[in-house]
């Protein structure tokens, strides 16, 4: 569970999404991406949003980041409605988003430079963060010289450089291979525990969401709604070995059940309408190939 | 334990810096506040960033040593072959010229009046060192630089604005689309009428030649900029002017330089045409004058001079591009 000491100062980073709806386009071509979603992230809490592809989870994150305006409802950060992007919310993107023309350190310094910090302060902060990410020796490299995992680590610490209250992560490890991914998850939990920052984490990977989160919201297929909210009672700090524990396995099973229905609905609604369940398994002697 | 970690950091070799820079870092570490260790995951201290001593000197992204090492590294077998083929390529041209003029080749193409390489070389020795010829070159270079500089000064900012703002695009693109197909040479009569003197008219024509390639490539550069970089810039707190200067401009720079290279080529074409038609002085004027005076070696000399000057200008643009955009050496699309 989230560690919040009773005696610490008023914690910031409370995200509140209230009955949010998003519709793209209008008239006949209107697409309802998100429908009546309410969720929150407590200060210092790690919350994942999981759902089938195309369910609008990235749209939700874009709204909290301030890139997209909701059609109805609102997103509020510490009592203030979110209207535009800002350095109080760090964002880590799925695609590599480092500026290729800046050295690694200058990338991390970017937010501080925009805030008008002096060179010395920028330098100290950036080097400390790169040290934390284990990439200090690469500070003068260009992003194109680094591997995907390195780039995402820098993406994370760059987002942290301006001391945001929340970190928004949109499938940040989606492009990485499985081994790198597992290591990145451990690095992320370590960083998160040091900064005690609120995190809203988008993923479609069940194990990843359980390993990282205090709480998980499961979304339905489009139009995206909250289907379930699941607490993860696993102790902190999380270790890679935990993924073999029975508690972890049970959570995986529970989430798999919830998501399978939605994935099927997202992939082949026509199958669902015809009352077929599973991936065309009941189709009969003609086999699966016939129906697609 | 924390201080151990500090020493390690100081010992981390920083590329492009002399190894002893670490020593200075170490001495500064002593005054740095004791940081929380990051090796234990459960921390008792809330979100603080550990301070790491700053490097005493700001490290340039590309040091001279890097450049020198890079150059040495590049003298490879591949490069040697490239150089040899380049010599063959240019040598063949000279050989055809030499043989054609030596045997006075005449079958549809007539080498009868074409001067031999030796004649041109003599001419170059004779004329090339004269004040008049140097003045002609200086005039052409001055016109090119002026016209090109104005084209950059207008084309790049306007291109960035058109690329970024739909309203600016709606305002400027229609007029651009009408003017763009008119070749710079077609502007010569109008330009002579328009400007108070010949000099301004020629510079204007040079400007026209360079302007459209620069403008269009800049617009293309903004459009092809990855949207995620703009979003990243915005959520790192950049306001619109900051975004323009720190993301959109550097992000468009590779395309802008493509525009400069193309623009420089068109600028030379335009300049020479303008000088031939309306000029006083200049390499184009020199070449045309030589034709009027039936001074064949001088024609060749003029042509070769134009070629060399054009090559030099492109080379300078490419060099500036490499210096301004060192990161491109590592870009995924580069041939390395």
XYZ file of C-alpha atoms in Angstrom:
628
model
C 0.000 0.000 0.000
C 0.989 3.578 -0.375
C 3.321 4.783 2.267
C 2.090 8.089 3.566
C 3.500 9.129 6.889
C 0.998 10.894 9.066
C 3.466 13.610 9.952
C 4.541 14.595 6.443
C 3.358 17.880 5.017
C 0.227 18.045 2.916
C 0.970 15.743 0.010
C 0.341 16.968 -3.496
C -0.432 15.077 -6.631
C -4.079 14.163 -6.255
C -5.599 13.397 -9.640
C -9.372 13.339 -9.806
C -11.148 12.445 -13.032
C -14.871 13.093 -12.765
C -17.472 11.524 -15.063
C -15.323 12.144 -18.069
C -16.494 11.558 -21.621
C -14.644 12.059 -24.893
C -16.197 12.019 -28.337
C -14.088 12.495 -31.459
C -15.766 13.974 -34.486
C -19.438 14.788 -34.719
C -22.602 13.660 -36.447
C -22.551 10.232 -38.054
C -18.784 9.909 -37.886
C -18.643 10.618 -34.153
C -16.669 8.088 -32.169
C -17.196 7.812 -28.457
C -13.716 7.060 -27.134
C -14.352 7.346 -23.420
C -17.680 7.302 -21.648
C -18.441 8.396 -18.088
C -15.107 7.523 -16.515
C -14.379 8.481 -12.937
C -11.102 7.591 -11.313
C -8.584 9.040 -8.945
C -4.951 8.773 -7.986
C -4.141 9.550 -4.368
C -0.997 11.526 -3.582
C 1.980 9.200 -3.846
C -0.059 6.333 -5.177
C 0.840 4.164 -8.156
C -2.256 3.493 -10.234
C -2.459 1.536 -13.481
C -5.075 1.770 -16.154
C -5.391 -1.426 -18.128
C -7.626 -2.392 -20.991
C -7.724 -3.742 -24.533
C -6.154 -1.685 -27.294
C -8.341 1.114 -28.557
C -10.290 1.391 -25.309
C -9.388 5.029 -24.802
C -6.859 4.636 -22.035
C -4.302 6.737 -23.860
C -6.975 9.338 -24.526
C -7.622 9.524 -20.794
C -3.958 10.077 -20.137
C -3.819 12.765 -22.821
C -6.590 14.591 -21.014
C -4.795 14.463 -17.676
C -1.629 15.596 -19.475
C -3.614 18.483 -20.970
C -3.240 17.636 -24.663
C -6.891 16.800 -25.223
C -9.980 18.510 -23.862
C -12.769 16.237 -22.640
C -16.217 16.479 -24.187
C -17.835 16.160 -20.789
C -16.662 15.934 -17.213
C -13.330 17.218 -16.001
C -9.877 16.255 -14.807
C -8.615 17.960 -11.667
C -5.137 18.048 -10.195
C -4.931 19.168 -6.557
C -8.210 21.047 -6.866
C -7.316 22.831 -10.113
C -8.968 21.800 -13.381
C -6.467 20.695 -16.020
C -6.653 22.794 -19.165
C -3.203 22.590 -20.737
C 0.098 20.738 -20.505
C 2.420 21.852 -17.763
C 5.556 20.867 -15.930
C 3.533 19.943 -12.809
C 2.723 16.731 -14.704
C 5.626 14.738 -16.060
C 4.750 12.632 -19.081
C 6.592 9.566 -20.374
C 5.484 8.573 -23.855
C 5.289 5.212 -25.509
C 7.362 6.368 -28.458
C 10.857 7.557 -27.722
C 10.461 11.261 -27.244
C 13.968 12.448 -26.467
C 15.078 15.421 -28.522
C 17.598 13.891 -30.945
C 19.526 17.164 -31.288
C 20.258 17.448 -27.565
C 22.779 15.437 -25.616
C 21.393 13.142 -22.944
C 22.118 15.658 -20.198
C 20.634 18.569 -22.139
C 17.512 16.483 -22.631
C 17.157 16.032 -18.895
C 17.874 19.729 -18.372
C 15.209 20.788 -20.863
C 12.340 21.321 -18.430
C 14.545 23.258 -16.021
C 15.817 25.431 -18.838
C 12.245 26.252 -19.820
C 11.597 27.158 -16.194
C 14.533 29.571 -16.338
C 16.865 27.736 -13.963
C 20.529 28.676 -14.190
C 23.081 26.435 -15.858
C 24.652 25.309 -12.598
C 21.396 24.180 -11.013
C 20.376 22.456 -14.230
C 23.663 20.672 -14.448
C 23.520 19.429 -10.840
C 19.945 18.193 -11.139
C 20.450 16.527 -14.491
C 23.602 14.747 -13.398
C 21.959 13.548 -10.183
C 19.012 12.167 -12.106
C 21.226 10.505 -14.681
C 23.175 8.944 -11.850
C 19.900 7.638 -10.473
C 19.066 6.142 -13.860
C 22.556 4.629 -14.028
C 23.379 6.614 -17.142
C 25.688 9.337 -15.909
C 28.509 8.073 -18.095
C 26.307 8.642 -21.141
C 25.519 12.265 -20.365
C 27.253 13.607 -23.466
C 25.900 10.999 -25.848
C 23.087 11.668 -28.241
C 19.825 9.722 -27.893
C 20.400 7.961 -31.208
C 23.488 6.346 -29.697
C 21.478 4.611 -26.959
C 19.348 1.507 -26.710
C 15.582 1.635 -26.277
C 15.733 0.833 -22.564
C 18.273 3.578 -21.970
C 16.155 6.071 -23.868
C 13.106 5.306 -21.769
C 15.091 5.599 -18.532
C 16.200 9.025 -19.653
C 12.621 9.816 -20.650
C 11.548 9.001 -17.102
C 14.172 11.078 -15.331
C 13.659 13.928 -17.782
C 10.009 13.972 -16.777
C 11.077 14.023 -13.114
C 13.574 16.871 -13.487
C 11.033 19.631 -12.964
C 9.811 17.963 -9.738
C 6.285 17.327 -10.992
C 3.546 16.249 -8.621
C 2.444 13.430 -10.848
C 3.990 11.216 -13.457
C 1.848 10.102 -16.380
C 3.153 7.107 -18.275
C 1.642 5.921 -21.527
C 2.796 2.316 -22.092
C 6.384 3.454 -21.617
C 7.828 -0.050 -21.915
C 5.589 -1.150 -24.768
C 8.385 -1.001 -27.343
C 10.936 -2.877 -25.241
C 11.765 -6.568 -25.281
C 10.602 -8.732 -22.387
C 13.913 -8.904 -20.512
C 14.521 -5.169 -20.684
C 10.935 -4.578 -19.684
C 11.262 -6.562 -16.443
C 14.400 -4.665 -15.463
C 12.768 -1.361 -16.327
C 9.831 -2.202 -14.095
C 12.140 -2.754 -11.150
C 14.005 0.467 -11.876
C 10.712 2.300 -12.054
C 9.503 1.016 -8.684
C 12.796 2.106 -7.144
C 12.570 5.554 -8.622
C 8.941 5.842 -7.619
C 9.713 4.908 -4.030
C 12.402 7.547 -3.837
C 10.273 10.318 -5.226
C 6.974 9.245 -3.647
C 5.214 10.760 -6.595
C 1.721 9.925 -7.854
C 1.828 7.794 -10.985
C -0.863 7.094 -13.529
C 0.431 4.232 -15.636
C -1.179 3.031 -18.851
C -0.495 -0.511 -19.974
C -2.049 -3.536 -21.580
C 0.333 -5.901 -19.808
C -1.348 -7.603 -16.843
C 1.802 -8.716 -15.004
C 3.315 -5.302 -15.426
C 0.298 -3.558 -13.937
C 0.223 -5.880 -10.907
C 3.939 -5.682 -10.295
C 3.984 -1.888 -10.313
C 0.660 -0.738 -8.925
C -1.141 -0.071 -5.691
C -4.411 -0.062 -7.557
C -5.538 -1.083 -11.036
C -8.470 0.204 -13.052
C -9.700 -2.158 -15.754
C -11.340 -0.498 -18.728
C -13.919 -1.906 -21.105
C -13.599 -2.019 -24.876
C -14.643 1.106 -26.736
C -16.383 3.169 -25.603
C -14.021 2.950 -22.643
C -15.554 2.749 -19.216
C -14.231 1.564 -15.883
C -15.106 -2.096 -15.595
C -13.394 -2.877 -12.310
C -11.086 -1.438 -9.706
C -8.633 -3.850 -8.126
C -6.357 -3.287 -5.156
C -2.931 -4.907 -5.184
C -2.106 -5.893 -1.609
C 1.412 -7.114 -2.391
C 4.047 -5.700 -0.037
C 6.645 -3.149 -1.030
C 9.352 -3.124 -2.163
C 8.401 -5.406 -4.992
C 10.945 -7.888 -6.241
C 11.001 -9.815 -9.481
C 10.619 -13.112 -7.517
C 7.179 -12.013 -6.343
C 5.737 -12.708 -9.742
C 5.862 -16.415 -8.835
C 3.918 -16.033 -5.580
C 0.365 -17.410 -5.316
C -1.058 -13.957 -4.508
C 0.464 -12.597 -7.680
C -0.833 -15.538 -9.716
C -4.333 -15.115 -8.336
C -4.357 -11.459 -9.307
C -3.143 -12.351 -12.777
C -5.962 -14.874 -13.162
C -8.550 -12.399 -11.936
C -7.372 -9.682 -14.314
C -7.040 -12.069 -17.216
C -10.667 -13.056 -16.796
C -11.758 -9.451 -16.781
C -9.700 -8.441 -19.769
C -10.311 -11.452 -21.992
C -13.955 -10.548 -22.399
C -13.062 -7.005 -23.312
C -10.313 -7.951 -25.725
C -12.690 -10.225 -27.517
C -15.289 -7.503 -27.640
C -12.710 -5.075 -28.986
C -11.346 -7.439 -31.599
C -14.471 -9.033 -32.896
C -17.725 -7.556 -31.655
C -19.549 -9.415 -34.400
C -18.384 -12.695 -32.874
C -19.725 -11.683 -29.522
C -23.060 -10.670 -31.032
C -23.458 -14.078 -32.574
C -23.063 -15.620 -29.171
C -19.746 -17.226 -29.906
C -17.321 -17.321 -27.028
C -13.599 -17.828 -26.982
C -11.684 -17.181 -30.141
C -14.070 -18.879 -32.533
C -13.751 -22.206 -30.751
C -17.390 -23.123 -31.053
C -17.508 -22.601 -34.759
C -17.684 -26.239 -35.681
C -16.236 -28.504 -38.334
C -15.436 -25.765 -40.814
C -12.819 -24.333 -38.492
C -11.856 -20.862 -37.469
C -10.541 -19.688 -40.811
C -14.015 -19.690 -42.328
C -15.474 -17.007 -40.142
C -12.807 -14.345 -40.387
C 28.356 4.418 1.711
C 26.993 7.537 0.185
C 30.422 9.047 -0.146
C 31.655 5.882 -1.817
C 29.063 6.379 -4.439
C 30.309 9.921 -4.977
C 33.835 8.768 -5.700
C 32.534 6.344 -8.261
C 30.743 9.076 -10.058
C 33.829 11.221 -10.111
C 35.728 8.339 -11.626
C 33.209 7.891 -14.415
C 35.039 8.840 -17.588
C 33.247 11.563 -19.397
C 33.615 11.283 -23.150
C 35.254 14.223 -24.778
C 36.843 15.517 -21.581
C 40.362 15.039 -20.363
C 40.552 12.238 -17.868
C 41.755 14.502 -15.086
C 38.491 16.455 -15.081
C 37.222 13.810 -12.674
C 39.818 14.858 -10.129
C 38.279 18.307 -9.889
C 34.842 16.801 -9.445
C 36.138 14.733 -6.589
C 37.475 17.747 -4.758
C 34.146 19.505 -5.160
C 32.353 16.481 -3.801
C 33.686 17.165 -0.356
C 31.524 20.261 -0.124
C 28.433 18.600 -1.562
C 25.711 17.789 0.977
C 25.547 14.178 2.097
C 23.095 12.524 -0.254
C 20.600 9.847 0.580
C 21.754 6.514 -0.682
C 19.759 5.255 -3.596
C 20.863 1.688 -3.274
C 18.323 0.804 -0.619
C 14.890 0.840 -2.178
C 12.992 1.675 1.010
C 13.801 5.270 1.632
C 12.788 7.269 4.588
C 13.385 10.563 2.892
C 10.635 11.860 0.622
C 11.131 12.950 -2.945
C 14.442 14.685 -3.037
C 16.904 14.623 -5.848
C 20.356 13.693 -4.690
C 22.877 16.293 -5.567
C 25.811 15.228 -7.653
C 28.605 17.715 -7.879
C 28.457 19.629 -11.135
C 31.233 19.406 -13.583
C 33.380 22.464 -13.105
C 33.543 23.175 -16.787
C 30.725 22.950 -19.241
C 31.663 20.233 -21.653
C 31.225 21.138 -25.295
C 29.096 18.591 -27.088
C 31.737 18.123 -29.738
C 35.320 18.790 -28.764
C 38.066 19.395 -31.290
C 39.631 16.116 -30.268
C 36.418 14.310 -31.149
C 36.427 15.912 -34.549
C 40.080 15.009 -35.161
C 39.570 11.442 -34.035
C 36.452 11.226 -36.136
C 38.329 12.401 -39.202
C 41.151 9.916 -38.671
C 38.696 7.103 -38.132
C 37.103 7.935 -41.435
C 40.207 7.319 -43.543
C 39.207 3.774 -44.314
C 39.428 1.535 -47.333
C 35.917 2.601 -48.328
C 36.921 6.235 -48.297
C 40.049 5.550 -50.300
C 38.010 3.845 -52.995
C 35.619 6.790 -52.991
C 38.528 9.194 -53.486
C 40.011 7.151 -56.321
C 36.673 6.957 -58.120
C 36.251 10.720 -57.711
C 39.607 11.235 -59.443
C 38.594 8.848 -62.230
C 35.323 10.721 -62.648
C 36.911 14.142 -62.999
C 39.908 12.751 -64.900
C 37.635 11.245 -67.566
C 36.047 14.629 -68.171
C 39.468 16.204 -68.695
C 40.547 13.319 -70.892
C 37.540 13.731 -73.211
C 38.206 17.451 -73.351
C 41.897 16.892 -74.047
C 41.403 14.232 -76.740
C 38.504 16.125 -78.316
C 40.533 19.278 -78.712
C 43.780 17.506 -79.617
C 42.272 15.640 -82.566
C 39.704 18.360 -83.300
C 36.872 15.856 -83.088
C 34.035 16.777 -85.403
C 30.986 14.604 -85.800
C 27.797 16.469 -84.955
C 29.521 17.797 -81.855
C 32.213 20.224 -82.925
C 35.400 20.571 -80.991
C 36.819 22.813 -83.725
C 36.732 26.043 -81.746
C 36.939 24.582 -78.277
C 40.166 25.679 -76.612
C 42.560 23.043 -75.348
C 43.143 22.542 -71.620
C 46.591 24.073 -72.034
C 45.157 27.215 -73.625
C 42.665 27.570 -70.798
C 45.395 27.026 -68.254
C 47.480 29.744 -69.894
C 44.469 32.022 -69.890
C 43.916 31.287 -66.229
C 47.501 32.177 -65.401
C 47.263 35.346 -67.418
C 43.789 36.563 -66.514
C 43.255 34.716 -63.284
C 45.718 36.831 -61.406
C 44.553 40.100 -62.900
C 42.664 42.521 -60.704
C 39.755 42.582 -63.093
C 39.125 38.865 -62.870
C 39.413 38.792 -59.096
C 37.020 41.726 -58.960
C 34.540 39.808 -61.126
C 34.677 36.882 -58.736
C 34.345 39.145 -55.721
C 31.265 40.804 -57.216
C 29.578 37.477 -57.935
C 30.353 36.162 -54.463
C 29.072 39.335 -52.876
C 25.817 39.137 -54.844
C 25.357 35.471 -53.975
C 26.020 36.028 -50.293
C 23.705 39.028 -50.087
C 20.852 37.405 -51.978
C 21.291 34.130 -50.130
C 21.454 35.793 -46.715
C 18.230 37.689 -47.395
C 16.610 34.473 -48.614
C 17.583 32.739 -45.353
C 16.506 35.694 -43.224
C 13.032 35.711 -44.788
C 12.606 32.108 -45.913
C 13.451 30.287 -42.693
C 11.314 32.316 -40.228
C 8.434 32.494 -42.702
C 8.692 28.775 -43.394
C 8.626 27.993 -39.679
C 5.564 30.209 -39.205
C 3.754 28.740 -42.214
C 4.580 25.242 -41.046
C 3.416 25.887 -37.507
C 0.321 28.081 -37.919
C -2.554 27.230 -40.226
C -3.617 30.878 -40.438
C -0.199 32.034 -41.614
C -0.204 29.209 -44.128
C -3.634 30.213 -45.434
C -2.385 33.768 -45.828
C 0.953 33.110 -47.524
C 0.621 29.851 -49.407
C -1.668 31.081 -52.241
C 0.732 33.853 -53.229
C 3.669 31.486 -52.839
C 2.073 28.915 -55.110
C 1.556 31.541 -57.827
C 5.054 33.016 -57.642
C 6.935 29.763 -57.194
C 6.656 28.376 -60.762
C 8.112 31.590 -62.229
C 11.809 30.889 -62.762
C 14.209 33.481 -61.415
C 15.438 34.214 -64.952
C 11.939 35.269 -65.956
C 12.189 37.915 -63.245
C 15.097 39.653 -64.995
C 13.166 42.267 -67.035
C 10.753 42.979 -64.187
C 13.599 43.183 -61.724
C 15.471 45.736 -63.844
C 12.343 47.877 -63.960
C 11.613 47.384 -60.296
C 14.919 48.207 -58.653
C 16.784 51.494 -58.758
C 20.056 49.996 -59.999
C 21.462 46.928 -61.680
C 23.179 45.716 -58.542
C 19.969 45.546 -56.516
C 18.200 43.890 -59.437
C 20.798 41.109 -59.658
C 20.760 40.519 -55.915
C 16.973 40.336 -56.075
C 17.088 37.677 -58.783
C 19.601 35.681 -56.751
C 17.306 36.016 -53.766
C 14.315 34.756 -55.752
C 16.310 31.720 -56.852
C 17.316 30.768 -53.317
C 14.123 31.772 -51.546
C 11.602 29.159 -52.666
C 13.707 26.042 -52.059
C 14.564 27.364 -48.589
C 10.974 28.286 -47.802
C 9.430 25.033 -48.975
C 11.999 22.810 -47.295
C 11.583 24.701 -44.023
C 7.820 24.199 -44.177
C 8.387 20.539 -44.914
C 10.784 20.342 -41.977
C 8.152 21.631 -39.557
C 5.516 19.300 -40.944
C 7.706 16.244 -40.714
C 8.679 16.960 -37.107
C 7.504 14.118 -34.873
C 4.443 15.341 -32.967
C 5.538 13.557 -29.815
C 8.517 15.916 -29.565
C 6.228 18.935 -29.552
C 4.043 17.297 -26.917
C 7.129 16.434 -24.886
C 8.283 20.039 -25.102
C 4.925 21.357 -24.004
C 4.586 19.091 -21.018
C 8.114 19.990 -19.965
C 6.786 23.512 -19.572
C 7.819 25.174 -22.845
C 5.592 28.058 -23.867
C 5.031 28.801 -27.553
C 8.128 30.982 -28.153
C 10.302 28.540 -26.220
C 8.823 25.663 -28.191
C 9.600 27.475 -31.399
C 13.195 28.145 -30.519
C 14.022 24.914 -28.673
C 12.013 22.266 -30.496
C 10.603 23.373 -33.827
C 13.730 25.140 -35.112
C 16.292 22.454 -34.200
C 13.840 19.744 -35.244
C 13.448 21.315 -38.687
C 17.144 22.050 -39.119
C 18.007 18.992 -41.242
C 15.316 19.925 -43.760
C 16.287 23.583 -43.628
C 19.804 22.588 -44.640
C 18.469 20.554 -47.522
C 16.696 23.739 -48.572
C 19.909 25.735 -48.261
C 21.833 23.281 -50.420
C 19.174 23.277 -53.142
C 18.698 27.034 -52.800
C 22.401 27.680 -53.243
C 22.398 25.752 -56.509
C 19.410 27.652 -57.862
C 20.903 30.933 -56.639
C 24.017 30.364 -58.757
C 21.940 29.532 -61.824
C 19.913 32.688 -61.309
C 22.926 34.855 -60.608
C 24.825 33.803 -63.706
C 21.769 34.316 -65.908
C 21.146 37.735 -64.402
C 24.776 38.748 -64.836
C 24.803 37.619 -68.439
C 21.707 39.607 -69.274
C 21.972 42.758 -67.258
C 25.246 42.715 -65.459
C 28.327 44.726 -65.112
C 31.078 42.634 -63.614
C 30.620 39.185 -62.211
C 31.645 35.749 -63.453
C 28.534 35.436 -65.613
C 29.248 38.769 -67.205
C 32.889 37.745 -67.740
C 31.807 34.574 -69.537
C 29.288 36.336 -71.755
C 31.733 39.118 -72.539
C 34.291 36.512 -73.574
C 31.745 35.027 -75.971
C 31.030 38.451 -77.472
C 34.752 39.039 -77.927
C 35.243 35.538 -79.373
C 37.734 34.806 -76.603
C 37.218 31.056 -76.374
C 39.675 30.188 -73.603
C 38.049 32.864 -71.415
C 34.645 31.207 -71.881
C 36.018 27.966 -70.522
C 37.748 29.761 -67.696
C 34.477 31.457 -66.783
C 32.620 28.144 -66.800
C 35.216 26.409 -64.677
C 35.234 29.317 -62.237
C 31.462 29.089 -61.866
C 31.723 25.356 -61.236
C 34.417 25.755 -58.600
C 32.591 28.596 -56.853
C 29.342 26.641 -56.819
C 31.128 23.612 -55.427
C 32.785 25.716 -52.737
C 29.456 27.231 -51.693
C 27.773 23.828 -51.435
C 30.771 22.522 -49.514
C 30.548 25.367 -47.017
C 26.838 24.725 -46.480
C 27.457 21.048 -45.937
C 30.269 21.778 -43.483
C 28.188 24.242 -41.495
C 25.437 21.626 -41.457
C 27.729 18.981 -39.996
C 29.001 21.412 -37.362
C 25.523 22.605 -36.403
C 23.932 19.161 -36.390
C 26.461 16.728 -34.931
C 23.670 14.414 -33.823
C 22.845 13.489 -37.406
C 25.962 11.327 -37.509
C 24.100 8.901 -35.242
C 20.613 9.201 -36.717
C 19.086 5.934 -37.794
C 18.844 7.016 -41.404
C 22.507 7.917 -41.754
C 24.806 5.663 -43.721
C 27.109 4.414 -41.015
